[in-house]
Coordinates of C-alpha atoms and ligand atoms in Angstrom, one line a residue:
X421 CA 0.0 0.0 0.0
X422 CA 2.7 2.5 1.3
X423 CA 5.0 1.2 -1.4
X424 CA 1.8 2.0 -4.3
X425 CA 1.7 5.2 -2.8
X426 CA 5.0 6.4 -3.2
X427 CA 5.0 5.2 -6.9
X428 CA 2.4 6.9 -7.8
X429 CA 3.5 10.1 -6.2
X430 CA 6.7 9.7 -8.2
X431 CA 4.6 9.2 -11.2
X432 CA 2.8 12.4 -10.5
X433 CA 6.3 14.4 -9.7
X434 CA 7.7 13.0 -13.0
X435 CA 4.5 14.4 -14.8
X436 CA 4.4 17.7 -13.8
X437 CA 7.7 18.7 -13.8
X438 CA 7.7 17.8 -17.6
X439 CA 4.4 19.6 -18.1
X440 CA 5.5 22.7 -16.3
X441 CA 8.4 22.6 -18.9
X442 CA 6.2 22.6 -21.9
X443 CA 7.2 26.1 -23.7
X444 CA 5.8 27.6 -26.9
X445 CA 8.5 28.2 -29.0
X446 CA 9.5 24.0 -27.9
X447 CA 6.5 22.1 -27.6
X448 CA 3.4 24.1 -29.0
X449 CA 4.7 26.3 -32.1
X450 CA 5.7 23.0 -34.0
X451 CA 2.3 21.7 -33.7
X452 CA 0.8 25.1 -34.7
X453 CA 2.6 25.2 -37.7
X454 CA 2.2 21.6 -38.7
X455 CA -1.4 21.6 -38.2
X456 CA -3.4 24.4 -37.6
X457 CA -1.2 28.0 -38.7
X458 CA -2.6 26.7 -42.6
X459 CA -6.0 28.3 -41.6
X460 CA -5.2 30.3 -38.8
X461 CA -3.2 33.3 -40.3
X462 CA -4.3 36.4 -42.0
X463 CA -6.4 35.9 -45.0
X464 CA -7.4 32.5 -44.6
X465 CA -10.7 30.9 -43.0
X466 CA -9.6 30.0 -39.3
X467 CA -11.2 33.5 -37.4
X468 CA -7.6 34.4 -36.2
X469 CA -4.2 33.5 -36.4
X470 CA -2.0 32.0 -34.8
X471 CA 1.6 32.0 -36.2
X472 CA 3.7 33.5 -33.1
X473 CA 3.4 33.6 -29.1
X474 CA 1.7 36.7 -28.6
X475 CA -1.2 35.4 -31.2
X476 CA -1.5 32.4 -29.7
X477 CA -1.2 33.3 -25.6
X478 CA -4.5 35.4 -25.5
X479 CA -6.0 31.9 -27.1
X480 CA -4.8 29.1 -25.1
X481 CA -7.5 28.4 -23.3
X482 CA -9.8 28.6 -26.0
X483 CA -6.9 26.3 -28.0
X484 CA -6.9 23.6 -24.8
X485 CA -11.0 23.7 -24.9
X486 CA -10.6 22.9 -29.2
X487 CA -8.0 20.5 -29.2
X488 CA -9.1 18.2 -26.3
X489 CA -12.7 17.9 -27.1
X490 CA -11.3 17.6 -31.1
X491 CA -13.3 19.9 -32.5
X492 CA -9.5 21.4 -34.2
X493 CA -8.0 20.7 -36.5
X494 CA -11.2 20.3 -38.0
X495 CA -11.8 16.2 -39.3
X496 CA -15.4 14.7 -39.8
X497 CA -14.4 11.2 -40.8
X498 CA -14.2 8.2 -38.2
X499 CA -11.0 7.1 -39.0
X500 CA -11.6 3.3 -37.3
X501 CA -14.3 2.7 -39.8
X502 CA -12.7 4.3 -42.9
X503 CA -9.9 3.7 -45.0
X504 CA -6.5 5.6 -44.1
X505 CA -6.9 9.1 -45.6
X506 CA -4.1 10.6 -46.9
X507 CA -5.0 14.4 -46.0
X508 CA -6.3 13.5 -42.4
X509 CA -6.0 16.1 -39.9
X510 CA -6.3 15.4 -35.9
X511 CA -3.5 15.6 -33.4
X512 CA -1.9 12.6 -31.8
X513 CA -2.6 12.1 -28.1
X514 CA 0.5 12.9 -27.3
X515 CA 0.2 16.5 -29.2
X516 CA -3.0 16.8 -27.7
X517 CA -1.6 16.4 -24.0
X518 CA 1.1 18.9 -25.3
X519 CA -1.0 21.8 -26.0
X520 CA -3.3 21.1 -22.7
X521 CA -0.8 20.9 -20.5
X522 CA 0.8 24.3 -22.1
X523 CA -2.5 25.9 -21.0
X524 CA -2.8 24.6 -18.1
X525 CA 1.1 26.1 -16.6
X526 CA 0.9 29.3 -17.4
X527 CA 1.2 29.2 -21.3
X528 CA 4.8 30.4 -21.3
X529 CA 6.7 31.6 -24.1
X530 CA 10.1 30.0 -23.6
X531 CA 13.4 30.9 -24.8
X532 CA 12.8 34.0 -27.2
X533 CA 14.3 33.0 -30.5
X534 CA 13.5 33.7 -34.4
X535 CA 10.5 30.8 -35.0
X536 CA 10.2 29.3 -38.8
X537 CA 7.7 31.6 -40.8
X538 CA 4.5 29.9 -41.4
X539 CA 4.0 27.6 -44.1
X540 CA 3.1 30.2 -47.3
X541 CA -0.6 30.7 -47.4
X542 CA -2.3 30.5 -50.6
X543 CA -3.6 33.8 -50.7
X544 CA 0.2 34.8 -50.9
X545 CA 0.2 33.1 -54.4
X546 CA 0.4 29.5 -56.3
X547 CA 1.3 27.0 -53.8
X548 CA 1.7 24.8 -57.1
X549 CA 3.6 27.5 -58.6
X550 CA 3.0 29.6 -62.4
X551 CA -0.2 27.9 -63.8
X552 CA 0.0 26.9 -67.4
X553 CA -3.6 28.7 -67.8
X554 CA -5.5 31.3 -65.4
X555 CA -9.7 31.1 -65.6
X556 CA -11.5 34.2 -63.8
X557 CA -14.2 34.4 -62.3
X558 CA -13.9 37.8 -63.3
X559 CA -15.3 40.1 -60.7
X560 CA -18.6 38.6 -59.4
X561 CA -20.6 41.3 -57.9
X562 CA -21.4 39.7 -54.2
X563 CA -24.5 41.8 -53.2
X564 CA -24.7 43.0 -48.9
X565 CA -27.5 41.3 -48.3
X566 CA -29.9 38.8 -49.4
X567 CA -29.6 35.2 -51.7
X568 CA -27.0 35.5 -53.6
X569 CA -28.7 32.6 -56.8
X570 CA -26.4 29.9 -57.8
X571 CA -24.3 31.5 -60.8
X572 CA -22.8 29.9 -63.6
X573 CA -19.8 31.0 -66.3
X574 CA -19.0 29.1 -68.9
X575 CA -15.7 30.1 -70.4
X576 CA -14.4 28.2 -73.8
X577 CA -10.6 27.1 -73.8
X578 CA -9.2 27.7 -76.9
X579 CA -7.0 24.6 -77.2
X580 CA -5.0 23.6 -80.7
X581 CA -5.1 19.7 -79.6
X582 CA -6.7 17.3 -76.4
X583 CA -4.4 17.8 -73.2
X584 CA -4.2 16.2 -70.0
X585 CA -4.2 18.3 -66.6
X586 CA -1.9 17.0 -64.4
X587 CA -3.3 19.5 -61.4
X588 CA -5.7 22.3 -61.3
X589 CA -5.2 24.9 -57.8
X590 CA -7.8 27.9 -56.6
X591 CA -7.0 31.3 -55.2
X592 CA -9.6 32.3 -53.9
X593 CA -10.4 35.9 -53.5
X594 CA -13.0 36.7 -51.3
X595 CA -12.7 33.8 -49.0
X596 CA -15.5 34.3 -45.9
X597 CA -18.4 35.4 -48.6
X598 CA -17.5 32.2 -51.0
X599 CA -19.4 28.8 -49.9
X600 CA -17.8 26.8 -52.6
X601 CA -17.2 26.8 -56.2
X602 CA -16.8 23.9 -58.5
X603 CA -15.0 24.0 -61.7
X604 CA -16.8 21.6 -64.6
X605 CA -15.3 20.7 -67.9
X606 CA -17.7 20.9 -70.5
X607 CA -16.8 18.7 -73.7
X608 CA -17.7 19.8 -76.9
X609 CA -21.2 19.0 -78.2
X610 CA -22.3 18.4 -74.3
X611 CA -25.9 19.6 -73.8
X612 CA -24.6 20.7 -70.5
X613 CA -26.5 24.5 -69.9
X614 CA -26.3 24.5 -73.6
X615 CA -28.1 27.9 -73.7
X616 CA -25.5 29.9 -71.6
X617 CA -23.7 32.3 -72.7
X618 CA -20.1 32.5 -73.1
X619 CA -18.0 34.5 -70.4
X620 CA -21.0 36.1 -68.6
X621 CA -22.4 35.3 -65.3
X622 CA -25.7 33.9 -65.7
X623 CA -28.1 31.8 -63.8
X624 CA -29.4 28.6 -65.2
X625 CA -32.6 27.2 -64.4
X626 CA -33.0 24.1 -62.8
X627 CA -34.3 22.6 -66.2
X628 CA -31.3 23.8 -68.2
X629 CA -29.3 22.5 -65.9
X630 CA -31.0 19.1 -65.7
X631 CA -30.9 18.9 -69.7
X632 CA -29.7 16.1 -71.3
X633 CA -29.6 14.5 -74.5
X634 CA -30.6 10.3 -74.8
X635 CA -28.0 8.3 -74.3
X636 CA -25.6 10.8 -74.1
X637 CA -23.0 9.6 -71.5
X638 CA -22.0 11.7 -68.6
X639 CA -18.4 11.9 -69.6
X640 CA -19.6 13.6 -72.7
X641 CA -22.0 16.0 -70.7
X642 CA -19.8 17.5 -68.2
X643 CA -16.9 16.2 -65.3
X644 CA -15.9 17.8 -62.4
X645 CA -12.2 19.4 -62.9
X646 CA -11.9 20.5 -59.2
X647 CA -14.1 22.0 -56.3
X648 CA -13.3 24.7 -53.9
X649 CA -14.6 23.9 -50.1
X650 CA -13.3 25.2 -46.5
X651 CA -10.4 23.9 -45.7
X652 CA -9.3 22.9 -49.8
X653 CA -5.5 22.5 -50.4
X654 CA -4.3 21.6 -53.3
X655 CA -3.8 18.5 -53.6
X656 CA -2.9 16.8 -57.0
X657 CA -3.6 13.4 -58.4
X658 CA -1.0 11.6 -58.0
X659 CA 2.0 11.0 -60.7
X660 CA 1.2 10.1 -63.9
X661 CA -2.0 11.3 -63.4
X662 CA -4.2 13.5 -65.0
X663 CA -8.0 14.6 -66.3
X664 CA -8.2 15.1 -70.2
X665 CA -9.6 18.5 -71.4
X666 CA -10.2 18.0 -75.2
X667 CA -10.2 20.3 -77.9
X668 CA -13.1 22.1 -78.0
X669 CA -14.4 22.3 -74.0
X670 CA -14.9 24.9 -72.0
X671 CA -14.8 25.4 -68.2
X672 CA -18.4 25.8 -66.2
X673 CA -17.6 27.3 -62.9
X674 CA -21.0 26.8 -60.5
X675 CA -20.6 29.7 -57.9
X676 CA -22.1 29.5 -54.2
X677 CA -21.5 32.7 -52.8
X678 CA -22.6 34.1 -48.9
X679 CA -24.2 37.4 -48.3
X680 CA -22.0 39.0 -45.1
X681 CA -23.4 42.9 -44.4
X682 CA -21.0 44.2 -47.0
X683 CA -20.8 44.5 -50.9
X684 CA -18.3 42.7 -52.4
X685 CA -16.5 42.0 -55.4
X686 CA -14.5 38.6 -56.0
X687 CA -12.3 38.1 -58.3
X688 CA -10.9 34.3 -57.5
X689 CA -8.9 32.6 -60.2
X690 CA -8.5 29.0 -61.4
X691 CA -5.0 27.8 -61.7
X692 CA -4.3 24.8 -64.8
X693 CA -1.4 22.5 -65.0
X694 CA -0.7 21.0 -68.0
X695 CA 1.1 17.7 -68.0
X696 CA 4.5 17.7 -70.3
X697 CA 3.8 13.8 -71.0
X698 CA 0.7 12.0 -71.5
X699 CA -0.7 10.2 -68.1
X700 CA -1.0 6.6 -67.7
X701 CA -3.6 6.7 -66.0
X702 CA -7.0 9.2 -66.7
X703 CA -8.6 10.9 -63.8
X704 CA -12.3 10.7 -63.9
X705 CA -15.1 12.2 -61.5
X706 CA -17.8 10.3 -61.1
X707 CA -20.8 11.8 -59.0
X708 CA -23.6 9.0 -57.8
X709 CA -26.7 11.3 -56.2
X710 CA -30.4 10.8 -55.4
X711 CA -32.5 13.9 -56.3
X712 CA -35.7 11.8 -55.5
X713 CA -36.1 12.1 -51.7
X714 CA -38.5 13.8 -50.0
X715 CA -37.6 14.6 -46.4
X716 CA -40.9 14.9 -44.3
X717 CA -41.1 17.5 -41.6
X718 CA -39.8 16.8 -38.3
X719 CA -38.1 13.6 -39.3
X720 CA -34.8 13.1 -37.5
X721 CA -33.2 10.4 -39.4
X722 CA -34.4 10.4 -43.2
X723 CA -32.6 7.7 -45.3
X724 CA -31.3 8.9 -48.8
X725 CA -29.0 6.1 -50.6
X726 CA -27.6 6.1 -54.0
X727 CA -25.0 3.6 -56.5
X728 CA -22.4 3.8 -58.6
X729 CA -21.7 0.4 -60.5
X730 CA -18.3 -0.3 -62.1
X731 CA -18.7 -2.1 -65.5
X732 CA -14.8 -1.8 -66.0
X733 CA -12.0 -2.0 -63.6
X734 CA -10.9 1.4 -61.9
X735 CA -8.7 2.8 -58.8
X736 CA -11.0 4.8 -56.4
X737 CA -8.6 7.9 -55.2
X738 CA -10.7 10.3 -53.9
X739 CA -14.9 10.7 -52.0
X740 CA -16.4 13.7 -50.7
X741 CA -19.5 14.1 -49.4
X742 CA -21.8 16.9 -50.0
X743 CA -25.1 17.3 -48.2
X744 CA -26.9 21.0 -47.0
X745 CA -27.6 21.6 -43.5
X746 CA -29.8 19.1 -42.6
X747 CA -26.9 16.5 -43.5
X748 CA -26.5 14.4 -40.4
X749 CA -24.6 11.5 -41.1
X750 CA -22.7 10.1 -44.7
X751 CA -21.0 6.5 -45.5
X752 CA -19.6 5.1 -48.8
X753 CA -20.1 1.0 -49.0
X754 CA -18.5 -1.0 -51.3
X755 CA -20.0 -4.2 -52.3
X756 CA -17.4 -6.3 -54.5
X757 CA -18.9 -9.1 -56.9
X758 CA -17.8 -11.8 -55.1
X759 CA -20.4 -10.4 -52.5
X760 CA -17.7 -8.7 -49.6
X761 CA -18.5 -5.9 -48.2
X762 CA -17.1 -3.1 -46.7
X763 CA -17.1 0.8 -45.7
X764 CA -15.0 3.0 -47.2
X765 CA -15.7 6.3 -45.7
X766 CA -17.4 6.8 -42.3
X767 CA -18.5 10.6 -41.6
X768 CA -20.9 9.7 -38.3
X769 CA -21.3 13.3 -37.6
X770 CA -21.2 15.9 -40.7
X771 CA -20.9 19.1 -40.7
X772 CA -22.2 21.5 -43.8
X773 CA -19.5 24.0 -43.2
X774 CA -16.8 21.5 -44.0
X775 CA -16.9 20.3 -47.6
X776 CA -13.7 18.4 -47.3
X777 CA -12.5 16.1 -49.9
X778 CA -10.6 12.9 -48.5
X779 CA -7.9 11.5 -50.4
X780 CA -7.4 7.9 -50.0
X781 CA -3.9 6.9 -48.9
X782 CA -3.5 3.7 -50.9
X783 CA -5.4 4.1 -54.4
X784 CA -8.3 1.4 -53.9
X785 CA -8.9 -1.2 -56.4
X786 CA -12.8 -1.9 -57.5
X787 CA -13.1 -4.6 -60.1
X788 CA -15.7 -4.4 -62.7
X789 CA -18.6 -5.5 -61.0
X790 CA -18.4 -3.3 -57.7
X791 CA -20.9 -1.3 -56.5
X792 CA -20.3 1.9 -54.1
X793 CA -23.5 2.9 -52.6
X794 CA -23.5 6.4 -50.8
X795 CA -25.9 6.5 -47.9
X796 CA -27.0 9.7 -46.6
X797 CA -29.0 10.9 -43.1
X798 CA -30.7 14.1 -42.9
X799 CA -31.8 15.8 -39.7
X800 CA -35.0 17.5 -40.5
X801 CA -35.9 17.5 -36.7
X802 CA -36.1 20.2 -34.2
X803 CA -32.7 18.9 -32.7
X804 CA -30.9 19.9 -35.2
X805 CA -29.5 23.5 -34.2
X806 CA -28.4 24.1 -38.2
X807 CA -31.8 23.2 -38.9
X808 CA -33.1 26.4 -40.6
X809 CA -37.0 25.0 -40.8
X810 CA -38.2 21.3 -39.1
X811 CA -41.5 22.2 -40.6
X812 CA -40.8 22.1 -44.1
X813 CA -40.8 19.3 -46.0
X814 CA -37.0 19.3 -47.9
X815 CA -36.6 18.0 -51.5
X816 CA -33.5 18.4 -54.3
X817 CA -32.2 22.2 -54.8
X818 CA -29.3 24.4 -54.5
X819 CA -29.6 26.3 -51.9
X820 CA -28.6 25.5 -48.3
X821 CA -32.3 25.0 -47.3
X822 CA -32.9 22.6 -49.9
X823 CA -31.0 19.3 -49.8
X824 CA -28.2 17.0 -51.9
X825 CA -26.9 13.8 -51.4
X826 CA -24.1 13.7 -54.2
X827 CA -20.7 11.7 -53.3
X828 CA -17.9 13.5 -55.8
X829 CA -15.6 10.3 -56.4
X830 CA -12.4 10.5 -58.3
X831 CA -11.3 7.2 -60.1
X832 CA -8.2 6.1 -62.4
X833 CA -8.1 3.5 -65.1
X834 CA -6.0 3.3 -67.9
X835 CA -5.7 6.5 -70.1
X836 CA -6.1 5.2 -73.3
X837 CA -9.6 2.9 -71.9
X838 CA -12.6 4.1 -72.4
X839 CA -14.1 6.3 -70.5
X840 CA -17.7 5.0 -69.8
X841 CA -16.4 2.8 -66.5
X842 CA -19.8 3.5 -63.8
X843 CA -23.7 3.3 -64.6
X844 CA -25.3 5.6 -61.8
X845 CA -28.8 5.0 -59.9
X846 CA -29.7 8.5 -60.4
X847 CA -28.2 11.9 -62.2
X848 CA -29.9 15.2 -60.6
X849 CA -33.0 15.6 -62.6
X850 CA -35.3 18.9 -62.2
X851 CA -37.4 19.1 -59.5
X852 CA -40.8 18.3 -60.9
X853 CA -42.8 21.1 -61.6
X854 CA -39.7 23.3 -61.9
X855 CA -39.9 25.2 -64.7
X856 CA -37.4 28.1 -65.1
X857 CA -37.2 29.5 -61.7
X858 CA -33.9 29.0 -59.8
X859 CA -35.8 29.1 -56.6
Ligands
LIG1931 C1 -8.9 23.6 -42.0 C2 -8.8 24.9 -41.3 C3 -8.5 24.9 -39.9 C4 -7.5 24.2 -39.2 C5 -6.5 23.3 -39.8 C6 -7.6 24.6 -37.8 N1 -8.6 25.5 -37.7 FE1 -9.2 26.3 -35.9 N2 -10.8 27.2 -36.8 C7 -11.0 27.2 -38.1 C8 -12.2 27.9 -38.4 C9 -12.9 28.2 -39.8 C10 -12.7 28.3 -37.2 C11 -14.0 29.1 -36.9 C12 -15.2 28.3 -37.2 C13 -15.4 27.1 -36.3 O1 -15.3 27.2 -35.1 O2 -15.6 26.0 -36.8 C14 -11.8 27.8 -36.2 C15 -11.9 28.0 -34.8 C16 -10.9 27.8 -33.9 C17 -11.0 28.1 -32.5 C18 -12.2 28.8 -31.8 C19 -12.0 30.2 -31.9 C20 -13.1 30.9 -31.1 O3 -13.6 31.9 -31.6 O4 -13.4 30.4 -30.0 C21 -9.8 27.7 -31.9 C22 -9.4 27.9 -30.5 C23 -9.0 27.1 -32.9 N3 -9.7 27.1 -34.1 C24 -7.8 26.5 -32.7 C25 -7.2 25.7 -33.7 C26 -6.0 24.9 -33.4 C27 -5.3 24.9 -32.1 C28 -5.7 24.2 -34.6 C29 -4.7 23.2 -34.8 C30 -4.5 22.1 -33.8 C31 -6.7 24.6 -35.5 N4 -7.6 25.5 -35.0 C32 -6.7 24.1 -36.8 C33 -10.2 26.6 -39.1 C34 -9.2 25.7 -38.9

């Protein structure tokens, strides 16, 4: 008994003395830097920075409170029931009992010396350096108040022969007032909003938008190039990599922008990368969604579910979710053909202001004859605080009051293969009775 005792009072001397020795400059900037000085630094989404001591020291109790109940770094996906993400973000427990125990002694600075610059934010310039081509957005007008509509711009390429993008990187402009942005190519001859016109901002009914010839397949309609969400980093494809943008196509940027009390003007920018060498392997975004749900009022857990089914052999690099703010929870399932199953992606608690794209560490293999089913919760009860109306009953549409259940997937196959690799349950159809308004 005595003998316990005195162990564990050692134990506890041990502990503290090394905890009363955790610094900033020593113990805490590292960690900073490495995982959380990305967002928090002027221009960037985190709501202050945090790249020196006397940032961070009127913070570190609101830093402790963040990083030991997890809620920073920001990271929705369960990581026991997924497969290992590349771009995770959470702090080891170790880091974790680094930064509390910083807060807890008196948050000192340590020994005063110069500290490594924070990694270069984007908003500095390219992290992926000169693009090869620059598309605008060319100075959206963000009004002070009010919906800002869904707002497309088409803008041709004006290419001599096919090429292959080997990576594609935003700057985004006026970060707090954007939601998110996608970037669509649009092959030649695709019905895709076939009525837009060139280079001006327009908004495309729901019908134009839901358009589509017979038979035409999606890869000739329109494929996602890259999408802008909180949080984005570039992040390429891989080597020998790369999306083909044929001769002819044009780029459809879909713009989501927030109202904030002030009038705006943005003038983000899409960065190209051409690849010197054809890929050996094509990059292809393939988008399974259900637009059919009808989400009754009140109801707290509404199931939405829809497939993607691999005729040919493909890689699956990258998922992302993307529900509104009745999202609740989001999974990705594969189901091989000789009848195993397991989950890909597990996002038990999601969150609408995080649109974050995960990168599978190991590129996953789906034979011909897989299915990926995405299944999709909504919250359309009173218990959900982000619920703007429990009374309303929610279908398909833009805006964050409506709902989506889309999961973005990127797969590789070979690049010379052809190109028609998924059939999908469902493609986003106009709502019925929709006939040109937005709303
Ligand atoms: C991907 C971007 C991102 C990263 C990485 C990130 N943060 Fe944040 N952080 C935000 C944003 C955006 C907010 C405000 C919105 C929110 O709370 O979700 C925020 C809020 C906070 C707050 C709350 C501020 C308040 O007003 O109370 C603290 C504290 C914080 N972050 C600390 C950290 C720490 C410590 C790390 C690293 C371990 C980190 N963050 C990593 C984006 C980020």
């Amino acid at each position: 008994m005595i003998h316990s005792m005195r162990v564990c009072l050692l134990t506890l001397f041990v502990l503290s003395a090394s905890a009363a020795d955790v610094t900033f400059t020593r113990d805490v900037y590292p960690i900073l830097r490495a995982n959380c000085s990305g967002c928090h630094q002027a221009g960037e989404i985190g709501p202050m920075p945090l790249t020196t001591y006397a940032e961070a020291r009127p913070w570190a109790a609101a830093i402790r409170q963040a990083v030991a109940t997890r809620t920073m770094p920001p990271w929705h996906a369960d990581a026991a029931s997924s497969h290992r993400i590349a771009n995770a973000r959470a702090l080891t427990e170790a880091e974790v009992r680094t930064m509390t125990s910083w807060a807890d002694t008196g948050a000192k600075q340590g020994p005063v010396k110069k500290v490594k610059a924070p990694e270069v934010a984007q908003a500095e310039g390219w992290r992926l350096g000169k693009p090869d081509l620059i598309v605008r957005v060319n100075g959206f007008k963000i009004p002070a108040s009010g919906t800002v509509e869904y707002t497309f711009l088409v803008t041709p390429v004006e290419l001599k022969e096919d090429m292959w993008i080997e990576a594609a990187e935003w700057r985004i402009d006026k970060r707090q007032s954007l939601h998110h942005m996608n970037a669509f190519i649009r092959p030649p001859g695709s019905s895709y909003i076939g009525d837009a016109p060139l280079n001006t901002h327009y908004v495309a009914s729901k019908n134009e938008r839901g358009a589509r010839r017979p038979d035409e397949l999606e890869t000739n309609r329109r494929e996602l190039l890259v999408g802008y969400e909180p949080g984005y980093r570039p992040i390429g494809w891989g080597e020998g990599r790369g999306k083909l943008l044929r001769k002819g196509s044009d780029i459809v940027f879909e713009m989501h922008y927030n109202t904030n009390g002030r009038e705006l003007v943005d003038n983000s920018e899409l960065g190209i990368y051409f690849a010197k060498t054809a890929p050996r392997e094509r990059v292809l975004s393939i988008t399974p969604a259900d637009s059919k749900f009808v989400i009754p009022p009140g109801d707290g857990n509404y199931r939405s579910e829809a497939q993607a089914q691999f005729t040919s052999p493909v890689k699956l690099i990258s998922m992302q979710p993307h529900m509104h703010l009745r999202g609740k929870d989001f999974r990705i399932d594969a189901t091989y053909a000789d009848g195993r199953h397991e989950t890909l992606l597990n996002v038990p608690r999601y969150d609408f202001r995080w649109q974050t794209t995960y990168f599978l560490r190991d590129p996953l293999a789906l034979p011909a004859g897989t299915t990926l089913e995405v299944v999709a919760h909504f919250d359309n009860s009173p218990n959900n605080p982000a619920n703007p109306d429990p009374k309303q009953t929610v279908r398909w549409g833009d805006q964050s009051w409506e709902e989506m259940n889309i999961g973005f997937l990127e797969v590789t196959f070979p690049a010379g293969a052809n190109a028609e690799v998924a059939k999908l349950s469902d493609t986003p159809k106009p709502a019925p009775g929709a006939a040109t308004s937005n709303r």
